[in-house]
Amino acid sequence: MLTDRKKKILQIVIEDYIATAEPVGSRTIARKYDLGISPATIRNEMSDLELLGFLEQPHTSAGRVPSAQAYRFYVDSMISPGALTDNDRALIDGWYRERVRSIDDIFQSTAKILSRMSKNVSMVLTNRDSSSCFSYMRFLPLDRNRAILCLITDDGNIDNCLVEVPLGMKQEELDYLAQRISNKLHGMKLSDIKENMLEELYVDLSGDKMLFTSLLKAVQQMSAGQQEQKMFLGGTKQLFNQPEFRDAERIKDLLGVLEEEKVLKDMLNAGTDSGLRITIGSENKFTSIQDCSMVQATYRLNGQVVGTMAVLGPTRMEYCKVISVMDYLHNYLQVVFDKAKT
Amino acid sequence: MLTDRKKKILQIVIEDYIATAEPVGSRTIARKYDLGISPATIRNEMSDLELLGFLEQPHTSAGRVPSAQAYRFYVDSMISPGALTDNDRALIDGWYRERVRSIDDIFQSTAKILSRMSKNVSMVLTNRDSSSCFSYMRFLPLDRNRAILCLITDDGNIDNCLVEVPLGMKQEELDYLAQRISNKLHGMKLSDIKENMLEELYVDLSGDKMLFTSLLKAVQQMSAGQQEQKMFLGGTKQLFNQPEFRDAERIKDLLGVLEEEKVLKDMLNAGTDSGLRITIGSENKFTSIQDCSMVQATYRLNGQVVGTMAVLGPTRMEYCKVISVMDYLHNYLQVVFDKAKT
DNA sequence: TGTTAGCACTCTTCACCATAGAGTGCTAAC
DNA sequence: GTTAGCACTCTATGGTGAAGAGTGCTAACA
């Protein structure tokens, strides 16, 4: 529908604007890029592109700026995200190696890498696997009146908390108790564990109400903790380097949104269907970021969505780079988790 | 050395400036506070105070602003931080109750509360108790070739990680192994555990080099994790509400500092001797925050420093309030930890 | 018919200037 | 020692004009 020349000019405008954050004028294009046509011709073409809704003018005497529609077109049919440069890959691998001790560290590193490479804010949301099942529990002795209650799920997650035990209660009794509860709950989804399931075990506790309630509380807390989605944020500082956030007010607004974990989770959970999702400007449902774009990818394990990562920034974003980086990270995480699982 | 009237005027200037962030003029003082003297007299007094180094003029025709020396004098001999209002206390107690599941949550909440009450950035640094000792370890079965290694310290901390075990190794063998290692390390400070201590146990592992190295790695990781200082940051968003951080550049600078965990830790570790420490403006050693003040308190358990909390903000800070809040939080934490210990 | 040079026009940005307002310092009187 | 009065200084604000960048239009050209 667009002539090749229009496409070319559109692409130049978009990419130049992405690079410079300045409205692009016909003269600039003629000077910087050798198209073999004069500024006047470019002007005519740009005028057409504006009528078609691809370009916008901040004001009469400024250059042109890509519209949301233009970015959409650009993303859908003008870019072909290639592989990262060796240099970038080395950087990423280095950052991952830097400090990864736990699963959480992996996500934290991912957020960091994503923000550094994209020069924007990044988010990583993990769905603690809601399908994980109770495997067994165990009391580890601590001192005369306390023990550590450990809860193990079938996927190898462990959670623990302190419980007070009646003075004089023997480890054997605790073991028996743990055995009973484990038998009762084994194989259940954590989300399905309800209070009343433990009630019939009450008798086994020799009527010790205190131990019973604290046990109950512990189990529930743990299953809640296991199900919780966890959010990792990276690179809020990057905002300051973006010209569109030059005034403190806008940064403040956006940081406000970023601090609302609930909103963020909703945002990220909204697009867990397809693999890669790009929402540009007003395409976004959440009004507070309607002048931003978000590139988002979900990662799965055995078909289950286990997490989402996203880059949030001004619509003027290096989509191509961002997508490449995400692709790389996506593969990286897939490998890590596959390995952890087997 | 200062007449009562000069003191009174100085106090008014300081407190008015703290409240409004506007230079205070003689006329304003005469109007707002009923001192029974005219603006001209106040002007004379202020002129004296300026000569003495307590007040400064941003420019000739502006009001006066307290100098660092003035804040120092104010903090040292003009305020007597009282108890918090019932309202504030209720707020704090509520926030603590809101979401406290783990030790880390307590620190996170403390940071949050501190920043909300002080309307400034807050930091909480925990010294994982470096004197905690190894109590015992235990393997919890997971599946055919993996187990969860749990490490318990004498103060009830538990850490865990996955280890691969040779196929066919029986739980009894693992238990025996854990027993041997526990005997060997029991009562040792985590920081004193060195690689070679485990080496003589190598034989017990029926020569399984893989298990041995992964065990070794696990123990070291855990003891490192236990010793690590952990930093909780709160309320960076507060910066935006402070007039002195109106331009994005200064916020950016400060946020840059706040992201440098190492610098922060040095800052907080620098003043762990006395209980409460207030550094005002250029008193601070770290150039990046020499236009800021920091109020800092350490908390101890059995004489050991276990953590530090601090509020960082412009020199124009509600010192009185900040100190009161810190005092309250300090007591709160003391109680919590004392209870956890016994 | 598409392309181009030329030119008038529009709009922003920046420096410059004048004015209003706030606050001071000084002097003289109380 | 205190105060009223007044000249002075400095900032903040709003208006003006020139420079610069970019456009749209027209007329000429290939």
XYZ file of C-alpha atoms (C1' of nucleotides) in Angstrom:
744
model
C 0.000 0.000 0.000
C 2.928 2.310 0.582
C 5.384 2.897 -2.204
C 8.875 1.676 -1.503
C 10.094 5.226 -1.322
C 7.478 6.159 1.272
C 8.398 3.106 3.287
C 12.040 4.010 3.116
C 11.367 7.556 4.236
C 9.078 6.370 7.005
C 11.727 4.003 8.225
C 14.329 6.741 8.188
C 12.090 9.069 10.151
C 11.329 6.394 12.724
C 14.886 5.264 13.177
C 16.304 8.743 13.213
C 13.754 9.792 15.773
C 14.450 6.726 17.875
C 18.112 7.597 17.797
C 17.922 11.341 18.373
C 14.555 12.048 20.017
C 14.342 15.136 17.805
C 11.611 15.703 15.229
C 13.010 14.832 11.837
C 12.939 17.406 9.023
C 13.103 16.877 5.297
C 16.366 18.721 5.059
C 17.958 16.534 7.715
C 16.943 13.420 5.871
C 18.317 14.688 2.580
C 21.588 15.589 4.203
C 22.098 12.533 6.380
C 20.807 9.819 4.107
C 21.624 9.679 0.455
C 18.257 9.046 -1.153
C 19.021 10.858 -4.375
C 16.005 13.118 -4.015
C 15.704 16.679 -2.820
C 14.264 17.920 0.446
C 11.244 19.221 -1.418
C 10.381 15.780 -2.710
C 10.896 14.296 0.718
C 8.625 17.001 2.015
C 5.899 15.979 -0.353
C 6.235 12.364 0.649
C 6.208 13.236 4.318
C 3.127 15.312 3.784
C 1.453 12.249 2.298
C 2.630 10.095 5.195
C 1.138 12.578 7.571
C -2.219 12.406 5.804
C -2.024 8.630 6.044
C -1.589 8.881 9.785
C 1.994 7.727 10.021
C 3.614 11.004 10.912
C 2.768 13.873 13.189
C 4.001 17.382 13.627
C 4.509 18.689 17.148
C 3.986 22.125 15.583
C 4.039 23.654 12.138
C 7.643 24.536 12.017
C 9.109 21.422 13.493
C 10.101 18.244 11.772
C 7.932 15.176 11.916
C 7.543 12.530 14.548
C 6.289 8.969 14.086
C 2.758 8.264 15.246
C 1.767 5.206 17.264
C 0.450 3.789 13.999
C 3.874 4.242 12.469
C 5.568 2.370 15.288
C 3.016 -0.373 14.953
C 3.694 -0.650 11.223
C 7.400 -0.524 11.889
C 7.272 -3.275 14.452
C 4.951 -5.463 12.434
C 6.516 -5.298 9.040
C 9.707 -3.345 8.863
C 12.062 -4.869 11.361
C 13.614 -8.263 11.469
C 15.318 -8.581 14.829
C 18.531 -10.372 14.225
C 20.972 -11.969 16.579
C 22.819 -9.917 19.118
C 26.351 -8.864 18.481
C 29.034 -11.021 20.022
C 29.850 -8.128 22.250
C 26.330 -7.901 23.630
C 26.171 -11.612 24.146
C 29.407 -11.564 26.060
C 28.136 -8.701 28.203
C 24.961 -10.568 29.056
C 26.724 -13.796 29.868
C 29.086 -11.846 32.077
C 26.276 -10.189 33.984
C 24.585 -13.486 34.575
C 27.756 -14.979 35.891
C 28.374 -12.027 38.163
C 26.074 -12.890 41.023
C 23.673 -15.737 40.691
C 23.219 -17.762 43.821
C 19.538 -18.436 43.948
C 16.580 -18.535 41.638
C 15.709 -15.033 42.760
C 19.143 -13.870 41.731
C 18.498 -15.147 38.236
C 15.380 -13.057 37.936
C 17.076 -10.076 39.459
C 19.923 -10.390 37.005
C 17.497 -10.747 34.150
C 15.809 -7.519 35.135
C 19.142 -5.795 35.390
C 20.366 -7.017 32.048
C 17.111 -6.177 30.362
C 17.192 -2.624 31.616
C 20.822 -2.065 30.783
C 20.549 -3.373 27.278
C 17.282 -1.617 26.519
C 18.155 1.537 28.429
C 14.689 1.443 29.881
C 12.811 0.178 32.862
C 12.444 -3.556 32.993
C 10.188 -5.862 34.914
C 10.338 -9.550 35.568
C 7.347 -11.246 37.069
C 7.527 -14.806 38.244
C 4.533 -17.009 38.725
C 5.524 -19.245 41.500
C 4.224 -22.365 39.921
C 0.695 -22.546 41.242
C 0.449 -26.160 40.266
C 3.200 -27.277 42.584
C 2.134 -29.851 45.091
C 2.736 -30.529 48.686
C 5.263 -33.292 49.070
C 6.004 -33.625 52.744
C 6.868 -31.725 55.878
C 9.448 -32.279 58.521
C 10.399 -30.794 61.861
C 14.026 -29.969 62.407
C 14.966 -29.641 66.068
C 16.219 -26.311 67.245
C 16.040 -25.996 70.994
C 13.902 -27.017 73.928
C 10.746 -25.303 72.877
C 11.177 -24.469 69.228
C 11.567 -26.354 66.005
C 11.922 -25.453 62.369
C 9.065 -26.599 60.246
C 10.120 -27.368 56.678
C 7.668 -27.788 53.886
C 8.839 -29.387 50.663
C 6.980 -29.276 47.378
C 7.270 -31.812 44.626
C 9.285 -29.449 42.469
C 11.955 -29.079 45.085
C 10.944 -25.807 46.625
C 11.417 -25.592 50.315
C 9.949 -23.172 52.761
C 10.390 -23.026 56.473
C 9.363 -21.246 59.602
C 9.841 -21.388 63.317
C 7.182 -23.028 65.442
C 6.992 -23.244 69.158
C 6.519 -26.714 70.475
C 5.346 -27.682 73.928
C 8.137 -28.193 76.380
C 8.910 -31.830 76.737
C 7.522 -32.899 73.422
C 9.855 -35.434 71.937
C 11.284 -35.374 68.447
C 9.660 -38.724 67.796
C 6.294 -37.223 68.481
C 7.017 -34.394 66.108
C 8.166 -36.813 63.462
C 5.006 -38.827 63.846
C 2.960 -35.676 63.574
C 4.814 -34.555 60.471
C 4.308 -37.987 59.000
C 0.584 -37.850 59.615
C 0.196 -34.406 58.117
C 2.381 -35.311 55.189
C 0.314 -38.371 54.434
C -2.787 -36.320 54.612
C -1.595 -33.555 52.321
C 0.780 -35.356 50.029
C 0.193 -34.623 46.378
C -2.263 -31.819 46.985
C -1.929 -28.553 45.193
C -0.825 -25.925 47.634
C -3.692 -23.724 46.568
C -6.169 -26.450 47.480
C -5.048 -26.833 51.062
C -7.785 -25.566 53.275
C -7.994 -25.068 56.966
C -10.466 -27.789 57.701
C -8.276 -30.474 56.198
C -6.016 -30.358 59.136
C -8.734 -30.266 61.689
C -9.172 -33.959 61.901
C -5.539 -34.217 62.817
C -6.227 -32.139 65.846
C -6.597 -35.175 68.032
C -3.069 -36.261 67.237
C -1.720 -33.184 68.848
C -2.745 -34.410 72.258
C -5.108 -31.511 72.283
C -2.388 -28.904 72.177
C -4.321 -26.021 70.775
C -1.336 -23.722 70.567
C 0.776 -26.031 68.489
C -2.151 -26.763 66.275
C -2.936 -23.163 65.478
C 0.668 -22.246 64.904
C 1.080 -25.230 62.608
C -1.988 -24.262 60.713
C -0.773 -20.744 60.353
C 2.613 -21.918 59.202
C 1.236 -24.201 56.521
C -1.049 -21.533 55.214
C 1.615 -18.898 55.213
C 3.911 -21.133 53.317
C 1.421 -22.149 50.725
C 0.526 -18.479 50.307
C 4.188 -17.600 49.982
C 4.715 -20.289 47.410
C 1.899 -19.072 45.263
C 2.776 -15.446 45.407
C 3.903 -13.759 42.259
C 7.143 -12.013 42.695
C 8.167 -8.870 40.889
C 11.670 -7.766 40.023
C 12.216 -4.262 38.798
C 15.279 -3.007 37.055
C 16.770 0.241 35.916
C 14.332 2.853 37.100
C 17.337 5.103 36.919
C 17.280 4.729 33.160
C 14.253 6.977 33.032
C 16.440 9.953 33.712
C 18.383 9.422 30.538
C 15.319 9.542 28.327
C 14.594 13.014 27.004
C 10.852 12.408 27.189
C 11.216 12.199 30.937
C 13.165 15.359 31.294
C 10.819 16.937 33.780
C 10.643 15.457 37.216
C 6.855 15.335 37.218
C 6.610 12.692 34.558
C 9.256 10.569 36.172
C 7.426 10.886 39.426
C 4.193 9.736 37.826
C 5.778 6.741 36.229
C 7.717 5.785 39.331
C 4.459 6.025 41.178
C 2.981 3.455 38.836
C 6.033 1.264 39.164
C 5.699 1.241 42.910
C 2.145 -0.026 42.657
C 3.002 -3.669 42.447
C -0.579 -4.623 41.950
C -1.008 -2.496 38.854
C 2.195 -3.841 37.393
C 1.148 -7.393 37.985
C -2.147 -6.750 36.298
C -0.336 -5.194 33.386
C 1.972 -8.119 32.947
C -0.644 -10.744 33.587
C -2.865 -9.182 30.950
C -0.734 -10.503 28.128
C 0.273 -13.991 29.017
C -1.303 -15.654 26.038
C 1.002 -15.157 23.105
C 4.752 -15.274 23.269
C 5.815 -11.759 22.455
C 3.556 -8.812 22.929
C 4.195 -5.221 22.029
C 1.805 -2.534 23.113
C 2.403 0.908 21.756
C 1.148 4.082 23.345
C -2.614 4.232 23.536
C -2.897 0.556 22.713
C -2.161 0.119 26.351
C -5.147 -0.318 28.601
C -3.593 1.389 31.569
C -3.989 5.123 31.202
C -0.988 5.930 33.321
C 1.390 4.603 30.704
C -0.449 5.472 27.546
C 2.460 7.478 26.296
C 4.743 4.535 26.740
C 5.374 1.302 24.948
C 5.835 -2.066 26.482
C 7.556 -5.080 25.030
C 6.705 -8.193 26.887
C 7.550 -11.865 26.667
C 6.280 -14.814 28.643
C 8.291 -17.863 29.348
C 6.916 -21.255 29.940
C 7.906 -24.557 31.374
C 6.025 -27.616 30.207
C 3.371 -25.377 28.756
C 2.831 -23.580 32.063
C 3.466 -19.853 32.185
C 6.139 -19.426 34.796
C 7.051 -15.821 34.252
C 6.868 -12.680 32.239
C 9.488 -10.149 31.417
C 8.900 -6.709 30.007
C 10.561 -3.491 29.007
C 8.686 -0.283 29.574
C 9.762 2.971 28.002
C 8.752 5.847 25.790
C 7.105 4.888 22.508
C 10.363 5.971 20.983
C 12.065 2.726 21.831
C 14.704 0.601 20.195
C 12.208 -2.133 19.446
C 14.595 -4.112 17.342
C 17.276 -4.289 19.999
C 14.811 -4.903 22.770
C 13.270 -7.819 20.949
C 16.640 -9.339 20.207
C 17.713 -9.072 23.808
C 14.484 -10.561 25.051
C 14.805 -13.384 22.649
C 18.260 -14.134 23.910
C 17.265 -13.933 27.559
C 14.241 -16.033 26.880
C 16.365 -18.811 25.490
C 18.795 -18.454 28.320
C 16.115 -18.841 30.977
C 14.534 -21.714 29.143
C 17.801 -23.586 29.292
C 18.347 -22.757 32.942
C 14.916 -23.939 33.978
C 14.943 -27.005 31.853
C 18.171 -27.962 33.487
C 16.833 -27.251 36.953
C 13.829 -29.429 36.277
C 15.535 -32.539 35.095
C 26.876 32.686 74.171
C 23.733 33.582 72.254
C 21.145 35.771 73.923
C 17.804 34.137 74.493
C 16.253 36.351 71.876
C 18.824 35.383 69.282
C 18.275 31.750 70.089
C 14.560 32.181 69.761
C 14.919 33.892 66.400
C 17.368 31.286 65.181
C 14.977 28.556 66.163
C 12.134 30.256 64.353
C 14.182 30.657 61.200
C 15.253 27.031 61.278
C 11.833 25.633 61.946
C 10.100 27.909 59.500
C 12.593 27.021 56.837
C 12.242 23.333 57.592
C 8.514 23.689 57.197
C 8.375 25.889 54.109
C 11.688 25.481 52.290
C 11.545 29.241 51.612
C 14.155 31.687 52.868
C 12.755 33.392 55.951
C 12.509 37.168 56.070
C 12.277 39.456 59.057
C 8.862 40.634 58.060
C 7.557 37.070 57.869
C 8.823 36.325 61.330
C 7.239 39.435 62.795
C 3.934 38.621 61.171
C 3.795 34.892 61.869
C 5.286 34.780 65.339
C 4.407 37.225 68.034
C 7.760 38.194 69.437
C 6.762 41.699 70.448
C 9.539 43.243 68.411
C 9.505 44.875 65.023
C 10.904 43.541 61.763
C 13.740 46.048 61.998
C 14.904 44.641 65.311
C 14.618 41.122 64.009
C 16.634 42.264 61.043
C 19.409 43.480 63.282
C 19.441 40.221 65.201
C 19.476 38.210 62.018
C 22.336 40.284 60.729
C 24.263 39.365 63.884
C 23.365 35.711 63.463
C 24.671 35.863 59.951
C 27.975 37.277 61.118
C 28.171 34.466 63.676
C 27.799 31.939 60.903
C 24.353 30.666 61.735
C 22.455 32.178 58.861
C 23.080 32.600 55.184
C 21.528 34.626 52.438
C 20.996 32.983 49.081
C 21.115 36.524 47.652
C 20.818 40.029 48.993
C 17.140 40.454 48.654
C 16.025 37.090 49.886
C 15.310 36.006 53.418
C 17.769 33.973 55.395
C 18.484 30.299 55.431
C 20.065 28.284 58.241
C 23.684 27.245 57.763
C 24.990 23.765 58.468
C 26.371 25.217 61.693
C 22.872 26.327 62.618
C 21.438 22.882 62.079
C 24.226 21.425 64.143
C 23.494 23.843 66.985
C 19.793 23.155 66.615
C 20.247 19.419 66.762
C 22.717 19.540 69.640
C 21.066 21.949 71.965
C 17.700 23.177 70.849
C 15.562 20.140 70.315
C 14.326 17.564 72.722
C 12.716 14.849 70.690
C 9.649 13.777 72.538
C 7.394 10.821 72.158
C 5.429 10.316 69.004
C 1.802 11.238 68.870
C -0.646 8.435 69.459
C -1.669 8.781 65.860
C 1.838 8.222 64.579
C 2.330 5.287 66.870
C -0.872 3.711 65.662
C 0.191 4.247 62.055
C 3.524 2.591 62.645
C 2.065 -0.356 64.480
C -0.410 -0.771 61.667
C 2.256 -0.762 59.002
C 4.253 -3.344 60.857
C 1.242 -5.568 61.153
C 0.415 -5.180 57.488
C 2.839 -7.638 55.985
C 5.434 -9.216 58.167
C 6.105 -12.810 57.396
C 9.826 -13.115 57.643
C 12.744 -11.337 59.190
C 13.362 -9.646 55.891
C 9.821 -8.337 55.914
C 10.504 -6.677 59.228
C 13.433 -4.778 57.795
C 11.535 -3.932 54.664
C 8.676 -2.599 56.741
C 11.076 -0.635 58.872
C 12.504 1.020 55.786
C 9.036 1.806 54.532
C 7.869 3.251 57.798
C 11.000 5.275 58.216
C 10.653 6.838 54.806
C 6.969 7.554 55.142
C 7.292 9.181 58.510
C 10.370 11.173 57.629
C 9.273 11.933 54.073
C 12.769 11.080 52.971
C 14.799 8.219 51.712
C 15.496 5.557 54.283
C 17.968 2.752 54.496
C 18.138 -0.278 56.696
C 21.284 -2.314 56.742
C 21.411 -5.631 58.514
C 24.554 -7.302 59.640
C 23.656 -10.889 59.413
C 24.991 -11.863 62.753
C 28.555 -12.832 61.977
C 28.851 -14.599 65.281
C 26.165 -17.144 64.574
C 27.369 -20.671 64.698
C 26.840 -23.782 62.726
C 24.478 -26.091 64.541
C 23.799 -29.017 62.263
C 22.915 -30.008 58.744
C 20.422 -32.427 57.367
C 19.458 -33.876 54.029
C 15.807 -33.884 53.127
C 14.943 -36.363 50.393
C 13.542 -34.976 47.190
C 13.781 -37.453 44.367
C 16.027 -40.160 43.015
C 19.080 -38.060 42.430
C 18.519 -34.869 44.373
C 18.167 -33.868 47.976
C 17.691 -30.640 49.847
C 20.553 -29.746 52.075
C 19.472 -27.757 55.118
C 21.889 -25.888 57.290
C 20.746 -24.720 60.696
C 22.533 -22.172 62.828
C 22.324 -21.933 66.555
C 20.170 -18.840 66.378
C 17.511 -20.606 64.387
C 18.391 -19.439 60.933
C 17.965 -21.997 58.246
C 19.353 -22.023 54.779
C 18.974 -24.621 52.127
C 19.972 -25.622 48.658
C 19.592 -28.412 46.200
C 22.358 -30.949 45.852
C 22.647 -33.764 43.414
C 23.308 -37.084 45.011
C 24.611 -40.184 43.291
C 21.879 -42.449 42.059
C 21.338 -45.265 44.460
C 22.691 -43.520 47.504
C 20.471 -44.324 50.418
C 18.957 -41.831 52.808
C 20.751 -43.589 55.656
C 24.044 -42.883 54.010
C 23.124 -39.253 53.626
C 22.039 -39.065 57.233
C 25.306 -40.552 58.344
C 27.164 -38.088 56.193
C 25.207 -35.165 57.575
C 25.859 -36.442 61.054
C 29.587 -36.605 60.442
C 29.761 -33.136 58.959
C 27.565 -31.735 61.703
C 29.784 -33.188 64.373
C 32.769 -31.764 62.691
C 31.399 -28.254 62.297
C 29.066 -27.958 65.259
C 29.579 -24.799 67.231
C 31.876 -23.201 64.709
C 31.360 -19.667 63.577
C 30.156 -19.652 60.016
C 32.899 -17.249 59.106
C 35.510 -19.668 60.387
C 34.466 -22.565 58.231
C 37.188 -23.164 55.722
C 37.441 -25.459 52.814
C 40.067 -27.752 54.212
C 37.975 -28.652 57.240
C 35.766 -30.750 55.126
C 38.528 -32.380 53.255
C 39.145 -35.048 55.789
C 35.554 -36.078 55.407
C 36.194 -36.801 51.801
C 36.785 -40.437 52.529
C 33.304 -40.813 53.957
C 31.848 -39.952 50.624
C 33.035 -43.179 49.187
C 35.209 -41.102 46.982
C 32.335 -39.401 45.229
C 34.084 -36.289 44.042
C 30.973 -34.708 42.578
C 28.939 -34.901 45.735
C 31.859 -33.652 47.719
C 32.437 -30.550 45.643
C 28.760 -29.686 45.474
C 28.469 -30.111 49.233
C 31.446 -27.915 49.769
C 30.047 -25.294 47.474
C 26.705 -25.423 49.228
C 28.162 -24.975 52.687
C 30.276 -22.089 51.587
C 27.474 -20.403 49.744
C 25.278 -20.643 52.754
C 27.787 -19.342 55.188
C 28.532 -16.512 52.777
C 24.831 -15.798 52.454
C 24.432 -15.781 56.196
C 27.176 -13.290 56.696
C 26.227 -10.951 53.935
C 24.984 -7.539 54.865
C 21.630 -6.868 53.393
C 20.333 -3.476 52.418
C 16.738 -2.350 52.385
C 15.899 0.915 50.731
C 12.699 2.825 51.192
C 10.910 5.785 49.713
C 13.162 6.907 46.921
C 9.960 8.374 45.539
C 9.962 10.807 48.439
C 12.782 12.694 46.792
C 10.375 14.106 44.285
C 8.404 15.857 46.978
C 11.393 17.741 48.292
C 11.783 21.166 46.712
C 15.557 20.904 46.850
C 15.313 18.033 44.400
C 13.104 19.822 41.955
C 15.375 19.342 39.015
C 15.800 15.883 37.657
C 19.574 16.112 37.593
C 19.963 16.185 41.336
C 17.544 13.349 41.831
C 19.437 11.389 39.242
C 22.698 11.971 41.053
C 21.324 10.911 44.383
C 19.542 7.889 42.967
C 22.827 6.988 41.367
C 24.435 6.963 44.781
C 21.576 4.970 46.238
C 22.009 2.310 43.609
C 25.618 1.853 44.559
C 25.090 -0.586 47.350
C 28.717 -0.653 48.225
C 28.902 3.088 48.831
C 25.801 2.963 50.964
C 27.153 0.159 53.051
C 30.356 2.057 53.613
C 28.359 5.092 54.603
C 26.299 3.198 57.104
C 29.145 1.128 58.431
C 31.166 4.261 59.018
C 29.125 5.248 62.029
C 28.441 2.137 63.976
C 30.107 3.221 67.155
C 27.696 5.499 68.938
C 23.974 4.991 69.096
C 22.600 7.924 67.185
C 24.598 9.792 64.644
C 23.639 12.885 62.728
C 25.801 14.146 59.928
C 24.880 17.464 58.454
C 25.887 18.640 55.007
C 29.612 18.889 54.596
C 30.211 16.942 57.778
C 29.596 13.985 55.576
C 32.638 12.283 54.193
C 31.012 11.206 50.981
C 31.077 14.087 48.554
C 28.064 12.932 46.630
C 25.761 13.703 49.511
C 27.440 16.726 50.999
C 24.339 18.791 50.578
C 22.344 16.252 52.494
C 21.948 15.232 56.084
C 21.815 11.768 57.434
C 20.344 10.574 60.693
C 21.495 7.148 61.580
C 20.952 4.716 64.418
C 22.502 1.357 65.101
C 20.753 -1.409 66.899
C 22.413 -4.067 68.877
C 21.724 -7.432 70.317
C 23.824 -8.565 73.220
C 26.260 -5.810 72.488
C 26.707 -6.908 68.885
C 25.780 -4.474 66.149
C 23.129 -6.250 64.154
C 21.911 -3.440 61.986
C 21.800 0.200 61.097
C 18.964 2.358 59.960
C 19.232 5.775 58.447
C 17.281 8.598 56.920
C 18.896 10.564 54.141
C 17.508 13.863 52.958
C 18.206 17.522 52.419
C 19.854 19.336 55.305
C 16.462 20.922 55.760
C 15.095 17.930 57.558
C 12.618 17.422 60.357
C 15.332 16.262 62.704
C 13.094 16.197 65.707
C 10.494 13.992 64.118
C 13.059 11.761 62.486
C 14.799 11.153 65.779
C 11.560 10.382 67.541
C 10.534 7.909 64.889
C 13.905 6.239 64.931
C 13.767 5.971 68.647
C 10.406 4.296 68.469
C 11.458 1.892 65.724
C 14.632 1.158 67.580
C 12.718 0.069 70.629
C 10.313 -1.886 68.522
C 13.062 -3.850 66.825
C 14.835 -4.404 70.087
C 11.755 -6.042 71.488
C 11.201 -8.132 68.383
C 14.737 -9.427 68.352
C 14.929 -10.031 72.028
C 11.822 -12.124 71.726
C 13.193 -13.980 68.736
C 16.337 -14.768 70.636
C 14.869 -16.238 73.773
C 3.782 13.711 -14.434
C 7.178 13.702 -11.091
C 10.898 16.561 -9.279
C 12.994 20.661 -7.791
C 14.309 25.593 -6.499
C 12.653 29.577 -4.399
C 10.196 32.051 -1.177
C 6.840 33.501 2.123
C 5.035 31.945 6.343
C 4.808 29.790 10.994
C 6.416 28.520 15.142
C 9.949 27.823 18.808
C 13.892 29.315 21.277
C 16.720 32.538 23.290
C 18.432 36.753 24.785
C 17.165 41.055 26.403
C 14.553 44.364 28.967
C 11.351 46.439 32.112
C 8.543 45.962 36.056
C 6.764 44.234 40.403
C 7.759 42.334 44.693
C 10.332 40.882 48.595
C 13.840 41.762 51.685
C 17.753 44.064 53.279
C 20.825 47.782 55.323
C 21.244 52.201 56.860
C 19.923 56.414 59.043
C 17.578 59.189 62.014
C 14.245 59.608 65.486
C 12.095 57.840 69.677
C 17.946 49.483 72.569
C 14.089 49.865 69.380
C 11.657 51.433 65.462
C 9.927 53.828 61.108
C 11.252 55.214 56.687
C 13.581 54.853 52.562
C 16.913 53.775 49.093
C 18.936 49.808 47.200
C 19.501 45.029 45.467
C 18.177 40.962 43.642
C 14.789 37.539 41.739
C 10.868 36.285 39.199
C 7.761 37.282 35.572
C 6.049 38.637 31.335
C 6.642 40.819 26.960
C 9.361 41.783 22.655
C 12.276 40.957 18.795
C 15.580 38.422 16.117
C 17.441 33.969 14.666
C 16.730 29.477 13.133
C 14.398 25.519 11.530
C 10.953 23.614 8.893
C 6.950 23.700 6.200
C 3.683 24.514 2.164
C 2.947 26.456 -2.041
C 4.003 27.936 -6.623
C 6.230 27.927 -10.769
C 9.676 26.048 -13.601
C 11.982 22.051 -15.415
C 12.988 17.218 -17.394
